[in-house]
Short mmCIF file of C-alpha atoms in Angstrom, two decimals:
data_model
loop_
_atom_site.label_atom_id
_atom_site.label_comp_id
_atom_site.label_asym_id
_atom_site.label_seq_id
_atom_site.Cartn_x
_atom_site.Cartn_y
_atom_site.Cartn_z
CA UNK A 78 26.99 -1.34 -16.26
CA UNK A 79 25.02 -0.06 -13.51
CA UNK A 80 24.89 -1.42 -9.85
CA UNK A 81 21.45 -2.94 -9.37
CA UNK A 82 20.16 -1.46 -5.91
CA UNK A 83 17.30 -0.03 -5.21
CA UNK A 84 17.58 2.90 -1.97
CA UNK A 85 14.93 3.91 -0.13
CA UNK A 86 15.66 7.78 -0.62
CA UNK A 87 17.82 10.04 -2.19
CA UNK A 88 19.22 11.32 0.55
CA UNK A 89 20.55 7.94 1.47
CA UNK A 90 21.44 7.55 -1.78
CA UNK A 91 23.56 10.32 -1.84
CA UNK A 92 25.28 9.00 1.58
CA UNK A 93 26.41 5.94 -0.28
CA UNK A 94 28.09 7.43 -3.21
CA UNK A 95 25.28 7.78 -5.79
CA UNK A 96 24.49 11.08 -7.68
CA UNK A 97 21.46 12.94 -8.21
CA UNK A 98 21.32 14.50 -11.31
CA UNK A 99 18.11 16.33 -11.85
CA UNK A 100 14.91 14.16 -11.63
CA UNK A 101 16.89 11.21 -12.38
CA UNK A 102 18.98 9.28 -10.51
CA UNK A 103 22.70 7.78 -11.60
CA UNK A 104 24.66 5.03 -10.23
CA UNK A 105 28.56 4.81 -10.12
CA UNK A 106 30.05 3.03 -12.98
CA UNK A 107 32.89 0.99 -12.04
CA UNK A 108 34.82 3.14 -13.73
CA UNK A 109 33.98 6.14 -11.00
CA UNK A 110 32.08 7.58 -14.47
CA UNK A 111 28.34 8.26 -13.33
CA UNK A 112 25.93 6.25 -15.86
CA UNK A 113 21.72 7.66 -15.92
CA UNK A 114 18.99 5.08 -15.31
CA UNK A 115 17.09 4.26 -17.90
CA UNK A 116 14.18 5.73 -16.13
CA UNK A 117 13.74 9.31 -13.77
CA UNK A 118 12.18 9.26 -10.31
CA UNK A 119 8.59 9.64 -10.68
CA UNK A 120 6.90 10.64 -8.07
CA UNK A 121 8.49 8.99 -4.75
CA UNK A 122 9.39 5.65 -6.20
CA UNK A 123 12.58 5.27 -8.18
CA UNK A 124 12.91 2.81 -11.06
CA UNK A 125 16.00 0.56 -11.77
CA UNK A 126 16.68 -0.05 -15.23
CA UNK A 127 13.40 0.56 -16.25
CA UNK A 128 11.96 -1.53 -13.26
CA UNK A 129 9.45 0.74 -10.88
CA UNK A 130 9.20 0.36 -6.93
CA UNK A 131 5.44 1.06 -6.54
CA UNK A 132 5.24 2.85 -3.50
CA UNK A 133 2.18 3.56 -1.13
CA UNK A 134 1.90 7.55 -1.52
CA UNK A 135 1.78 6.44 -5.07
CA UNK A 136 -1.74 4.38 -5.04
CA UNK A 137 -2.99 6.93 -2.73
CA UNK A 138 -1.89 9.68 -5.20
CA UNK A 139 -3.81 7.84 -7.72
CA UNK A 140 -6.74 6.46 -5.78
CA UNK A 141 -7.62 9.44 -3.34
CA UNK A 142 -7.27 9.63 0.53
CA UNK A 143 -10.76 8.61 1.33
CA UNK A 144 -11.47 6.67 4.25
CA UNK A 145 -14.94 5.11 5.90
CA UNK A 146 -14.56 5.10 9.12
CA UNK A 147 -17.18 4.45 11.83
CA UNK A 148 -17.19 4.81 15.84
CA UNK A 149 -16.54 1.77 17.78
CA UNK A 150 -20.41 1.70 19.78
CA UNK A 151 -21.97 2.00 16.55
CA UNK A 152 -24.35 -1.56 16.26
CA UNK A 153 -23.33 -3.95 14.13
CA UNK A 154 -26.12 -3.90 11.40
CA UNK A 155 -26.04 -0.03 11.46
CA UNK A 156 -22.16 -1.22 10.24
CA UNK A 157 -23.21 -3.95 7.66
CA UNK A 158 -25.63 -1.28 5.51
CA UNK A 159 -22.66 1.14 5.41
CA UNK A 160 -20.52 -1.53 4.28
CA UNK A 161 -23.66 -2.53 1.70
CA UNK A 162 -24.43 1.23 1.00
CA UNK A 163 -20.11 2.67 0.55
CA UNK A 164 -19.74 -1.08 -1.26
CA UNK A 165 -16.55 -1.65 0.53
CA UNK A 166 -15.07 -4.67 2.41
CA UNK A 167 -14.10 -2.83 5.38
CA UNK A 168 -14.50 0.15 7.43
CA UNK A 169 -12.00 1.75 9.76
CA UNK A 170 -13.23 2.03 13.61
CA UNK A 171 -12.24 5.13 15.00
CA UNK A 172 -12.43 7.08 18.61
CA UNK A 173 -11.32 10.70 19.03
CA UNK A 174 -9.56 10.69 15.19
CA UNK A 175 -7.49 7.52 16.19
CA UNK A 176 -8.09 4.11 14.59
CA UNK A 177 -8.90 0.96 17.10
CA UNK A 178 -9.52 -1.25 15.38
CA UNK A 179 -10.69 -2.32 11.70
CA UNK A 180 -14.39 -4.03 10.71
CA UNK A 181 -14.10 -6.26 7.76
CA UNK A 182 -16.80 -8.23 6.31
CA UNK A 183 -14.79 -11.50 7.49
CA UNK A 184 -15.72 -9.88 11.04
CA UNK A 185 -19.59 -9.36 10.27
CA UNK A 186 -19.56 -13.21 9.27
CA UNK A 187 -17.62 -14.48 12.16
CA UNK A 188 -20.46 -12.60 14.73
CA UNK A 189 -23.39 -14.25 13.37
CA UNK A 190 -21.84 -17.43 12.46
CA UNK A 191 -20.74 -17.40 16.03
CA UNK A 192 -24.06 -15.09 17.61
CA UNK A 193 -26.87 -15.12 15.24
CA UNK A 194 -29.17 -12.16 14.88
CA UNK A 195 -28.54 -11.02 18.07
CA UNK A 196 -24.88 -9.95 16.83
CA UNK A 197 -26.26 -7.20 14.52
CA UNK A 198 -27.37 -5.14 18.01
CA UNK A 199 -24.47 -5.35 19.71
CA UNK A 200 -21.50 -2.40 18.90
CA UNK A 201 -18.82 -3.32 16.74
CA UNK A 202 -16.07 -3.09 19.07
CA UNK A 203 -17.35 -6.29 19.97
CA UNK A 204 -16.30 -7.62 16.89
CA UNK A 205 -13.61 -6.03 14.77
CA UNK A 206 -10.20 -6.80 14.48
CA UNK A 207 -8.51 -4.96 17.16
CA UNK A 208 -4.71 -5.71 16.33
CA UNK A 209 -4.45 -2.69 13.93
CA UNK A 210 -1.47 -3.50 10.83
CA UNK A 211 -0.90 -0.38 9.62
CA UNK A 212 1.07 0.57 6.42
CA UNK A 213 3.55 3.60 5.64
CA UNK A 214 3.27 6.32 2.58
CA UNK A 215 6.72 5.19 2.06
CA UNK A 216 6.56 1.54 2.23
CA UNK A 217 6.88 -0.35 -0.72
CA UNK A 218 3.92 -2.85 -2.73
CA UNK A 219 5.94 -5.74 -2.46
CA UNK A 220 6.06 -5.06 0.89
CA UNK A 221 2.13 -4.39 1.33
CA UNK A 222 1.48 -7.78 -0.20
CA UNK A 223 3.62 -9.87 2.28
CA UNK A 224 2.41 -8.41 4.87
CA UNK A 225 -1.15 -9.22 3.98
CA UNK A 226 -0.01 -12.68 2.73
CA UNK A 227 1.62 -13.66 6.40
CA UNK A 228 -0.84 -11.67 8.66
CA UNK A 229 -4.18 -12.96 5.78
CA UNK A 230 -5.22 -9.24 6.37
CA UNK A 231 -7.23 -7.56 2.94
CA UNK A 232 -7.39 -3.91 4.33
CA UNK A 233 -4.32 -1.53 5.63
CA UNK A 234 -4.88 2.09 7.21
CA UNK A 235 -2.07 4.23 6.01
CA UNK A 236 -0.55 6.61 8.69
CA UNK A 237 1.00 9.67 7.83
CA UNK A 238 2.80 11.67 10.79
CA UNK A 239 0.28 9.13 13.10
CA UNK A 240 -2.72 10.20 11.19
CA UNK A 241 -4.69 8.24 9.36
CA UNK A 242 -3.82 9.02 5.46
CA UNK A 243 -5.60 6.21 3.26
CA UNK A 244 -6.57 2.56 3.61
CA UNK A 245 -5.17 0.30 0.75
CA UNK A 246 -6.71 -3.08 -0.23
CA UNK A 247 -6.04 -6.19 -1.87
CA UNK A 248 -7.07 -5.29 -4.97
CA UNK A 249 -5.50 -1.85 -5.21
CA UNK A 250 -2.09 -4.34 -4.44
CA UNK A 251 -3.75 -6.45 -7.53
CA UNK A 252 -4.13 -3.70 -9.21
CA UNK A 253 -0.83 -1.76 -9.02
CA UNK A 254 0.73 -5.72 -9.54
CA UNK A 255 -1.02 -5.83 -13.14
CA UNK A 256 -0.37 -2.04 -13.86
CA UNK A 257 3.22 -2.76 -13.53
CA UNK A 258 3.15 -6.26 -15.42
CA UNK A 259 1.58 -4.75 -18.41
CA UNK A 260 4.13 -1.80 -18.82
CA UNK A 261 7.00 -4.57 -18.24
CA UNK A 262 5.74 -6.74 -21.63
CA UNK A 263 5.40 -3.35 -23.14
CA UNK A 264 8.82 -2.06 -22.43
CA UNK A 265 9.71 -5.67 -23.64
CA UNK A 266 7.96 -5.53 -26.25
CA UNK A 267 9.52 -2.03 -27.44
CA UNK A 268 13.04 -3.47 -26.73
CA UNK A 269 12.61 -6.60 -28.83
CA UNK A 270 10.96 -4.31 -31.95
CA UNK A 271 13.84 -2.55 -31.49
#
């Protein structure tokens, strides 16, 4: 039987016991025998008996490093038809290469609901969301998503040695979630065909 843990790297891994054996990764067996996963490491996330950890680098990898990002005294409407033109929910707000703050279309709603047209001449460091959540390369989908759920956030810019890497969304969560739901009825599918 293998113990069901899941480690954050393989050098911590190692630390507790574990042993690396090529790409894949083994678990002591209680009898001190080393047993393989079902499953090697693919890229940085390591599966457990056939169960993935979708990590962040991962979408990225998949999904490219592209980022829209704006200045912060850019006007408002100037924002809303990049938003229209990139068809994206969100655009990063950045001075000097460093990101202060996020403009979402929940933002561009909440200034003219609350200003009217006037709203669209003003800069958008009048309106975007200034308390920056940023995500890891390393961090974990399961993670991602409760950290939108609690903070009701849809966008987070990915830092990478304090740079900005990537910005993942909701749906890219959505769409790793599904990705991995459909290759778990598969395997389980496979397994009960025998």
């Amino acid at each position: 039987r293998l113990r069901l843990c899941l480690w954050r790297s393989a050098d911590r891994a190692v630390d507790e016991g574990l042993r690396i054996a090529g790409p894949a990764i083994c678990f002591p067996a209680r009898s001190g025998r080393p047993s393989p996963l079902k499953r090697a490491v693919r890229g940085r996330a390591l599966y457990i008996e056939g169960e993935a950890a979708m990590l962040v680098a991962e979408i990225l990898k998949d999904k490219g490093d592209a980022v829209y990002a704006i200045g912060p005294g850019v006007p408002l409407g100037e924002a809303c038809g990049e938003l229209d033109r990139l068809r994206v929910g969100a655009l990063m707000v950045c001075d000097n290469d460093k990101v202060v703050g996020v403009l979402s279309e929940r933002d561009v709603v909440k200034a003219v609901a609350r200003d009217g047209q006037p709203a669209l001449g003003r800069p958008v460091s009048a309106y975007m969301t200034s308390e920056v959540i940023f995500a890891a390369p390393g961090e974990t989908v399961a993670i991602l998503m409760g950290r939108m759920t609690d903070r009701r956030i849809r966008h987070l810019p990915v830092l990478r040695e304090g740079r900005l890497a990537g910005v993942i969304s909701i749906g890219d969560v959505v769409k790793c979630q599904i990705a991995e739901a459909t290759q778990e009825a598969e395997s389980l599918r496979t397994y009960i065909a025998g």
